[in-house]
GROMACS .gro file of C-alpha atoms in nm:
model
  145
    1UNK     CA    1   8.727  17.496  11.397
    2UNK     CA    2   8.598  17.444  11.031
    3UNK     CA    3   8.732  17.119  10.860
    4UNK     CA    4   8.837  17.184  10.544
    5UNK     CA    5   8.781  16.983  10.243
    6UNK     CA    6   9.030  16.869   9.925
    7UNK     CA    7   8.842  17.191   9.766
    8UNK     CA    8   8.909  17.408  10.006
    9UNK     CA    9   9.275  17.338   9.873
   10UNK     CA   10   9.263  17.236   9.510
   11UNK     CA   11   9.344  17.420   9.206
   12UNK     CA   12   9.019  17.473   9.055
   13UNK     CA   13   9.100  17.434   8.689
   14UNK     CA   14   9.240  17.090   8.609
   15UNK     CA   15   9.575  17.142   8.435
   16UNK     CA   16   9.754  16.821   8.277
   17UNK     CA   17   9.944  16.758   7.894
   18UNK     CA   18  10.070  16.515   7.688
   19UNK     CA   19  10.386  16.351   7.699
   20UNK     CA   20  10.494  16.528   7.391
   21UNK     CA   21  10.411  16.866   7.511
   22UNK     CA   22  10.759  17.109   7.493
   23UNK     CA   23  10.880  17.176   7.804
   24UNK     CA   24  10.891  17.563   7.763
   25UNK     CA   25  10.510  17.493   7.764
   26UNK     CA   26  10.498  17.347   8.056
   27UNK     CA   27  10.685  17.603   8.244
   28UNK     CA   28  10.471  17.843   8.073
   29UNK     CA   29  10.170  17.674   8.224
   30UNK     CA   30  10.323  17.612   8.570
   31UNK     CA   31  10.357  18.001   8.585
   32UNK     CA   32  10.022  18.125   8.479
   33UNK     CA   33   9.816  17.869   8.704
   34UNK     CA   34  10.065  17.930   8.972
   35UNK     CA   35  10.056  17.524   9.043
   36UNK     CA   36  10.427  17.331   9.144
   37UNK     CA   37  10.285  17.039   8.893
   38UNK     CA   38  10.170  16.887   8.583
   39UNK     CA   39  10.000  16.524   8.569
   40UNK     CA   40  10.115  16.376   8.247
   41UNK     CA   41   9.867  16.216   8.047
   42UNK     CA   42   9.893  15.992   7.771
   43UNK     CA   43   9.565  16.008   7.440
   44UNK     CA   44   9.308  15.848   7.672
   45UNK     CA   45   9.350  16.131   7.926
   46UNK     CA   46   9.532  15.869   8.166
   47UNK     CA   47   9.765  15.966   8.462
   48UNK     CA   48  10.137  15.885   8.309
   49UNK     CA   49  10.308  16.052   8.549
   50UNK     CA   50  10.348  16.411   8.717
   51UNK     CA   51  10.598  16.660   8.643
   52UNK     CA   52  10.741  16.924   8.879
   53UNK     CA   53  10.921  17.251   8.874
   54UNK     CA   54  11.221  17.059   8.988
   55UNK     CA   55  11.172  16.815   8.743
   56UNK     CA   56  11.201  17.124   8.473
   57UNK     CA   57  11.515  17.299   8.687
   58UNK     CA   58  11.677  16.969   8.599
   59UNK     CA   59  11.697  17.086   8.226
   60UNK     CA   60  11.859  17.402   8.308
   61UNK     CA   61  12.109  17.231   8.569
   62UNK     CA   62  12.288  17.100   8.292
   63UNK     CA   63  12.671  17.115   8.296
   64UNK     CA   64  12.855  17.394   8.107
   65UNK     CA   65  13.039  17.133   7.936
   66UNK     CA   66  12.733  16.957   7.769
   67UNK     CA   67  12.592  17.236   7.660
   68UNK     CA   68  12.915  17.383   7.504
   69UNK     CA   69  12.946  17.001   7.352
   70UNK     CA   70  12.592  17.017   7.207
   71UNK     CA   71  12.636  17.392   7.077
   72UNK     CA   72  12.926  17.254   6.882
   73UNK     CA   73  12.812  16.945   6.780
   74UNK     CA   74  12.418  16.988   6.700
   75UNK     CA   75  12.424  17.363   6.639
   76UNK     CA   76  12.752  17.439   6.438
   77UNK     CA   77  12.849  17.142   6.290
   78UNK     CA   78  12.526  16.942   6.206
   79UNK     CA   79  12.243  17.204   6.154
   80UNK     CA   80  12.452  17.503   6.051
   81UNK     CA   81  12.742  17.330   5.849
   82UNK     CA   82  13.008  17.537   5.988
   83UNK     CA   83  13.351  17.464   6.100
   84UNK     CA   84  13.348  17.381   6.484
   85UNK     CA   85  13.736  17.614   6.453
   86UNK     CA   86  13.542  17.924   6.322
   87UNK     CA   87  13.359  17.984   6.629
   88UNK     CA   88  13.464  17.990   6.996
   89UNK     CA   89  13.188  17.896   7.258
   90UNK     CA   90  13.225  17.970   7.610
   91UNK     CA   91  12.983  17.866   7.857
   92UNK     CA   92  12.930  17.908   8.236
   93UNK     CA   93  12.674  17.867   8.471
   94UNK     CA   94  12.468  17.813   8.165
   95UNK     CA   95  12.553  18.167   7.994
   96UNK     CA   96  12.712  18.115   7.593
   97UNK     CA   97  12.930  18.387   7.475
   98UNK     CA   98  12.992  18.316   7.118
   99UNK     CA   99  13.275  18.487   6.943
  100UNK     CA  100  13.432  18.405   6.593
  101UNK     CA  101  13.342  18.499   6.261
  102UNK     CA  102  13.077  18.369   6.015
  103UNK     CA  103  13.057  18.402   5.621
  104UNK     CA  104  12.768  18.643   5.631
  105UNK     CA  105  12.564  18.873   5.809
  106UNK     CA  106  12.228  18.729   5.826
  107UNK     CA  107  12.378  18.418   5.991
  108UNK     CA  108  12.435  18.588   6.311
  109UNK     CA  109  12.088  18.588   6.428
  110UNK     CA  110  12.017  18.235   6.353
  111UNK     CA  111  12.323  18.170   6.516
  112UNK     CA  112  12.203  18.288   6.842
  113UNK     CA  113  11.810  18.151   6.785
  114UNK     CA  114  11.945  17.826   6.768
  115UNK     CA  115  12.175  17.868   7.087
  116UNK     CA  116  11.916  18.000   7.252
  117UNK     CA  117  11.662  17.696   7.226
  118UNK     CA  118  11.935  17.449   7.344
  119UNK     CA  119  11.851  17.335   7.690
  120UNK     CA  120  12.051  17.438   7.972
  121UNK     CA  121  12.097  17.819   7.819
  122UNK     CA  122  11.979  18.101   8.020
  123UNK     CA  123  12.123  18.359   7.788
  124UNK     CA  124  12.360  18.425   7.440
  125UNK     CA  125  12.659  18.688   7.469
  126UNK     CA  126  12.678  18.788   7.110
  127UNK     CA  127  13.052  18.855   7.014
  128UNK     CA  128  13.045  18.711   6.627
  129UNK     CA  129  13.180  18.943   6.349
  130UNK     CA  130  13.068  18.875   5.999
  131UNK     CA  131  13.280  18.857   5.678
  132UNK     CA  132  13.034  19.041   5.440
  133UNK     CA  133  12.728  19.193   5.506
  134UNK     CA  134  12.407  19.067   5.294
  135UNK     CA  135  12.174  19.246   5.504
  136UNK     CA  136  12.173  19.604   5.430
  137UNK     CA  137  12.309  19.846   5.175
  138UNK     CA  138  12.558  20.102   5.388
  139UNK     CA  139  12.531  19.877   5.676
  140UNK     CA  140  12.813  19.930   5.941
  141UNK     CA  141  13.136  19.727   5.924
  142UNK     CA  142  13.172  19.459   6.189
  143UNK     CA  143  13.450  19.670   6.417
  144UNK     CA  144  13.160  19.980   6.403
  145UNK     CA  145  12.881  19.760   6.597
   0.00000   0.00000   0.00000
């Protein structure tokens, strides 16, 4: 029997980031080098700390309830400016279905963007009717969609 070395079993390119790097990157990473693991490295290129795929599923084990509360909160109220009452946001097992109405249009699909990037959501149901439409000339009432 052969003995095997570490490089018989290593990854051959060295993958690590920064602490700062987005997490969406580091999935992204952990998927095309095919590796369970990050090392975390801080400007001098110095171990930090590792990060695993289930140290990433923890992101997107967060409750329905905090994501609904941070939808409401960060997304509607603070960044958008809009009455938490206008909109209704369900959420479970990490799926938002927003329904409601907002002032125009072109809102709609920031609406959803910014639901989207909010950690714990794996997808946006897209129930929201507008009140005029500043997108288009002839565009389609909100019942015709």
């Amino acid at each position: 029997m052969r003995h095997r070395s570490v490089a018989d079993l290593m990854t051959p390119t060295a993958v690590s980031v920064q602490r700062g790097t987005p997490f969406k990157e580091i999935a992204r990473l952990l998927k095309e080098f095919d590796i369970s693991a990050v090392p975390v490295v801080d400007a001098a290129g110095r171990l930090i700390g590792i990060l695993s795929r289930s140290d990433l599923l923890q992101l997107f084990l967060r409750r329905d309830h905090a994501i609904q509360e941070e939808i409401l909160e960060d997304v509607v109220t603070r960044t958008l400016a809009l009455s938490p009452s206008s909109l209704t946001v369900e959420v479970t097992d990490g799926l938002v279905t927003l329904s409601g109405t907002v002032s125009r249009r072109s809102l709609v699909p920031i609406v959803l963007r910014l639901c989207q990037s909010v950690d714990g959501v794996v997808d946006v149901v897209n129930r929201l009717d507008y009140a005029q439409d500043d997108v288009s000339v002839g565009a389609r009432t909100p019942t015709e969609r």
